[in-house]
Amino acid sequence: MTTHHARALSATRDFDGVRALDAVDLDVGAGQLVGLLGPNGAGKTTLLNLLTGLRRPTSGRVELFGGDPREAGNRRRLGVTPQQTGVPETLRVGEIVDFVGRHYANPAPVGDVLERFGLEGLERRQSGGLSGGQQRRLAVALTFVGRPDLVVLDEPTAGLDVEARHVLWEALREYHREGGTMLLTSHYMEEVEALAQRVVVIGGGRVLADGDPDDIRARVGTHTVGFRAETPPPDLPGITRREHDGNRVRLLTGDSDRLVRDLVASGTEFHDLEVTTASLEEAFMSLTSGDEPTRRES
Amino acid sequence: MSILLLHARYQFLETIRVPIAILGTLLFPPLFMLLFVVSNPAVGNHPTAATFAAGQMAFFAIVSAYMFNLGAGVAEDRARPWQSYVRTLPAGPVNELGGRLLNAVALALLSLIPVTLVAALLTEAHASVGQLAGALVALVLGGLPLLLLGLAVGYALPLKAAVPVVQLLLFPMAFAGGLFLPPRMFPAWLDALSQALPTRAGRDLVVGTLTGAPTAATSVLVVLGWTLVCAGAAVFAYRRDEGRRFR
């Protein structure tokens, strides 16, 4: 039997009559690494707020380690990332880590935490004096101070440069290797692919897809193939969305190599070919625009 | 309890790390003492008048520390994403609120030091140890309505509105309560109005314990009544804020 570290059961949440989350079912089992993807306003943050006890569902239920997340006792094995901008500016790095650690039964030593996230030597620096990247790393480090069994990371690497992002990924992977469970959101498709074993796509307050990254990648358009053509191309396999603007054609697909080969084979006259990685927003358009074939039966 | 003290400790650290923010609380009461009491020999050199003035100004120090620290502090906390994060830690919201209140009381006690030093060193004010101890209790408890009012303002208003509203409430109430000028200098109508104010009732309790002057029993009732009213307002504002952000 799987033990659920976090679970939503038909969780619905309304804000002033507007439905932010619509009967969402989600379970995060022990040891899983789950990436939550979705455009802004999809309901990701609302879902995380329910699971971490900040909000309560309008109907349905959420569980954290089998209990109500709003009870402090059920959050003892939970670690959450604060928003980087919110860390108290006048407190020193070591003080902030100490403050958070003292909420937990068996916190990691301050020095260990700082070293793991590349913050050694900054213990006595006021957090307001850190660089943006250091503040971001401090925020993520706080998630792990209490040696949690489940961490919830909302956009952990937003605003970090590539190198810092990879250092952070390595720390997250290490946590997972040691048996940790992780639920993270990200704007970067690449990040979710690099870290998550399971991807849950949310749009319009609903779970649109839930599967392993390859499965999801195949179903959302991850690349755009753009070109000019006087006659529109035929309906080729793998196109998840198409846009026409005059003679400019943009096709969204999970497999651009195959699409280009098929396009050439179809004999379509085209020029100005360009293949780009789709933005996450674009990628999700193919799932959220309501094309029934891409939606999983639940 | 230890988590509550932890919150209080870090609240206090945060507060004193921005000295300019508490400078007003610490500096204005002794400054007023210098301006109105020390520089005026008729009061400063008169033991009873100087003791009255010191008691009034000490009470002003307490209520202004309560109202500014809680009114502005709570409003600022609410605007910070950090508070949402703290709410995900394994501790109930009572710890943060309790920590805030302890911090406000600590600052209020701290604000008594400069005004007491000025009164003791530069004026003829005098009081026995027993009177000082009694006055300390009267100061902390007599200020409770204003502590709760500060809390209500902090939970009800955004930071930009909270600070001016605290000023608008505090200074007229401090004046009309006889904290700057003794009420015996008031015209009859102001003296009558003054009796109903929490600042006046608190002031009467403080100078009463400090000098042994008779205090009307109604002062205790007025403080109690305002404590209930302001507690109601604070609970209402707290619940409304909770409902908006954490329900």
Short mmCIF file of C-alpha atoms in Angstrom, two decimals, chain A residues 19-214:
data_model
loop_
_atom_site.label_atom_id
_atom_site.label_comp_id
_atom_site.label_asym_id
_atom_site.label_seq_id
_atom_site.Cartn_x
_atom_site.Cartn_y
_atom_site.Cartn_z
CA ARG A 19 -13.80 28.80 -8.94
CA ALA A 20 -10.01 28.63 -8.64
CA LEU A 21 -9.80 24.88 -8.15
CA ASP A 22 -12.40 22.49 -9.49
CA ALA A 23 -12.68 19.03 -7.92
CA VAL A 24 -8.97 18.27 -8.06
CA ASP A 25 -7.73 14.82 -7.14
CA LEU A 26 -4.04 14.47 -6.51
CA ASP A 27 -1.96 12.15 -4.42
CA VAL A 28 1.71 12.52 -3.72
CA GLY A 29 3.09 9.20 -2.51
CA ALA A 30 6.14 8.74 -0.32
CA GLY A 31 9.36 9.17 -2.29
CA GLN A 32 7.71 10.66 -5.36
CA LEU A 33 9.02 13.66 -7.21
CA VAL A 34 6.05 15.45 -8.70
CA GLY A 35 6.17 18.49 -10.96
CA LEU A 36 3.11 20.70 -11.11
CA LEU A 37 2.83 22.58 -14.38
CA GLY A 38 0.36 25.08 -15.61
CA PRO A 39 0.02 28.66 -16.85
CA ASN A 40 -0.42 31.55 -14.45
CA GLY A 41 -3.85 31.54 -12.86
CA ALA A 42 -4.26 27.82 -13.47
CA GLY A 43 -4.78 27.06 -9.79
CA LYS A 44 -1.29 25.78 -8.90
CA THR A 45 -0.77 28.20 -6.03
CA THR A 46 -4.28 27.64 -4.73
CA LEU A 47 -3.63 23.90 -4.66
CA LEU A 48 -0.33 24.38 -2.83
CA ASN A 49 -2.01 26.74 -0.35
CA LEU A 50 -4.60 24.07 0.42
CA LEU A 51 -1.98 21.35 0.85
CA THR A 52 0.21 23.47 3.15
CA GLY A 53 -2.69 24.56 5.34
CA LEU A 54 -2.83 28.23 4.36
CA ARG A 55 -6.31 27.91 2.95
CA ARG A 56 -9.15 25.46 3.35
CA PRO A 57 -11.13 23.91 0.51
CA THR A 58 -14.65 25.15 -0.18
CA SER A 59 -15.60 21.51 -0.65
CA GLY A 60 -13.74 18.25 -0.88
CA ARG A 61 -10.76 17.42 1.31
CA VAL A 62 -7.02 17.80 1.53
CA GLU A 63 -4.70 15.70 3.64
CA LEU A 64 -1.13 16.08 4.76
CA PHE A 65 0.40 12.92 6.24
CA GLY A 66 -3.14 11.65 6.67
CA GLY A 67 -4.42 14.65 8.64
CA ASP A 68 -5.69 18.18 8.22
CA PRO A 69 -2.86 20.45 6.99
CA ARG A 70 -4.35 23.31 9.00
CA GLU A 71 -3.38 21.58 12.24
CA ALA A 72 0.16 22.52 13.15
CA GLY A 73 0.98 18.96 14.26
CA ASN A 74 0.38 17.62 10.76
CA ARG A 75 2.96 20.05 9.34
CA ARG A 76 5.87 18.72 11.40
CA ARG A 77 7.28 16.76 8.44
CA LEU A 78 6.57 19.47 5.85
CA GLY A 79 9.00 21.98 4.39
CA VAL A 80 7.83 24.94 2.27
CA THR A 81 9.80 27.55 0.32
CA PRO A 82 9.11 31.14 1.28
CA GLN A 83 8.93 33.78 -1.42
CA GLN A 84 12.39 35.25 -1.73
CA THR A 85 11.18 38.83 -1.41
CA GLY A 86 9.57 38.10 1.92
CA VAL A 87 12.55 37.01 4.01
CA PRO A 88 13.03 39.53 6.85
CA GLU A 89 15.71 41.88 5.61
CA THR A 90 17.15 42.94 8.93
CA LEU A 91 17.70 39.43 10.26
CA ARG A 92 20.99 37.66 9.64
CA VAL A 93 21.13 34.54 7.50
CA GLY A 94 22.08 32.38 10.50
CA GLU A 95 19.26 33.84 12.58
CA ILE A 96 16.64 33.11 9.94
CA VAL A 97 17.81 29.50 9.60
CA ASP A 98 17.81 29.19 13.39
CA PHE A 99 14.31 30.67 13.67
CA VAL A 100 12.88 28.19 11.18
CA GLY A 101 14.83 25.23 12.60
CA ARG A 102 13.51 25.76 16.11
CA HIS A 103 10.00 24.99 14.88
CA TYR A 104 11.09 21.41 14.17
CA ALA A 105 12.00 18.51 16.43
CA ASN A 106 15.27 17.59 14.75
CA PRO A 107 16.57 20.47 12.63
CA ALA A 108 19.69 20.24 10.51
CA PRO A 109 22.67 22.21 11.90
CA VAL A 110 22.75 25.76 10.52
CA GLY A 111 26.24 25.29 9.05
CA ASP A 112 25.24 22.14 7.14
CA VAL A 113 22.22 23.85 5.60
CA LEU A 114 24.22 26.86 4.48
CA GLU A 115 26.97 24.71 3.01
CA ARG A 116 24.55 22.54 1.06
CA PHE A 117 23.11 25.59 -0.67
CA GLY A 118 26.35 27.44 -1.24
CA LEU A 119 25.75 30.03 1.47
CA GLU A 120 28.74 29.24 3.71
CA GLY A 121 30.41 32.30 5.17
CA LEU A 122 27.22 34.37 4.93
CA GLU A 123 25.84 33.37 8.31
CA ARG A 124 26.24 36.83 9.83
CA ARG A 125 25.11 38.77 6.78
CA GLN A 126 21.70 40.47 6.96
CA SER A 127 19.43 38.86 4.39
CA GLY A 128 18.59 42.24 2.86
CA GLY A 129 22.28 42.55 1.88
CA LEU A 130 22.39 39.30 -0.08
CA SER A 131 22.36 39.20 -3.86
CA GLY A 132 19.17 38.09 -5.57
CA GLY A 133 20.62 34.65 -6.25
CA GLN A 134 21.78 34.24 -2.65
CA GLN A 135 18.34 35.25 -1.36
CA ARG A 136 16.76 32.69 -3.64
CA ARG A 137 19.10 29.98 -2.37
CA LEU A 138 18.40 30.98 1.22
CA ALA A 139 14.67 30.69 0.56
CA VAL A 140 15.11 27.19 -0.86
CA ALA A 141 17.50 26.25 1.96
CA LEU A 142 14.83 27.12 4.53
CA THR A 143 12.62 24.43 3.02
CA PHE A 144 15.08 21.78 4.18
CA VAL A 145 16.04 23.10 7.61
CA GLY A 146 13.53 20.91 9.49
CA ARG A 147 14.65 17.69 7.71
CA PRO A 148 11.15 17.32 6.22
CA ASP A 149 9.80 14.18 4.56
CA LEU A 150 7.84 16.28 2.06
CA VAL A 151 8.91 19.56 0.52
CA VAL A 152 6.71 21.92 -1.45
CA LEU A 153 8.66 24.23 -3.73
CA ASP A 154 6.91 27.01 -5.61
CA GLU A 155 9.13 28.19 -8.46
CA PRO A 156 12.38 27.23 -6.68
CA THR A 157 14.80 28.55 -9.27
CA ALA A 158 12.95 31.58 -10.66
CA GLY A 159 15.47 34.30 -11.39
CA LEU A 160 18.58 32.13 -11.00
CA ASP A 161 21.25 31.88 -13.66
CA VAL A 162 21.88 28.55 -15.35
CA GLU A 163 24.81 27.53 -13.19
CA ALA A 164 23.07 28.32 -9.91
CA ARG A 165 20.02 26.47 -11.15
CA HIS A 166 22.04 23.33 -11.78
CA VAL A 167 23.63 23.52 -8.32
CA LEU A 168 20.17 23.75 -6.84
CA TRP A 169 18.89 20.87 -8.93
CA GLU A 170 21.72 18.72 -7.60
CA ALA A 171 20.70 19.55 -4.01
CA LEU A 172 17.10 18.66 -4.80
CA ARG A 173 18.13 15.38 -6.41
CA GLU A 174 20.25 14.51 -3.41
CA TYR A 175 17.28 15.12 -1.14
CA HIS A 176 15.25 12.76 -3.29
CA ARG A 177 17.98 10.11 -3.29
CA GLU A 178 17.85 10.16 0.49
CA GLY A 179 14.17 9.28 0.28
CA GLY A 180 12.59 12.73 0.27
CA THR A 181 9.28 13.48 -1.39
CA MET A 182 8.92 16.60 -3.49
CA LEU A 183 6.12 18.60 -5.03
CA LEU A 184 7.34 21.50 -7.14
CA THR A 185 5.93 24.04 -9.52
CA SER A 186 7.93 25.69 -12.22
CA HIS A 187 7.66 27.88 -15.23
CA TYR A 188 10.52 26.01 -16.82
CA MET A 189 9.57 22.91 -18.74
CA GLU A 190 13.23 22.00 -18.68
CA GLU A 191 13.31 22.10 -14.90
CA VAL A 192 10.33 19.84 -14.46
CA GLU A 193 11.77 17.44 -16.99
CA ALA A 194 15.12 17.44 -15.22
CA LEU A 195 13.69 16.79 -11.79
CA ALA A 196 10.26 15.25 -11.84
CA GLN A 197 9.37 11.63 -12.39
CA ARG A 198 5.75 12.55 -12.66
CA VAL A 199 4.14 15.61 -14.14
CA VAL A 200 0.71 16.95 -13.31
CA VAL A 201 -0.66 19.61 -15.62
CA ILE A 202 -3.23 22.00 -14.22
CA GLY A 203 -5.32 24.44 -16.20
CA GLY A 204 -8.52 26.26 -15.41
CA GLY A 205 -8.52 24.78 -11.92
CA ARG A 206 -8.56 21.18 -13.13
CA VAL A 207 -6.03 18.40 -13.56
CA LEU A 208 -5.59 18.14 -17.33
CA ALA A 209 -2.91 15.50 -17.47
CA ASP A 210 -1.02 13.31 -15.03
CA GLY A 211 1.78 11.05 -16.14
CA ASP A 212 5.51 10.62 -16.60
CA PRO A 213 7.38 13.45 -18.35
CA ASP A 214 7.74 11.63 -21.70
#
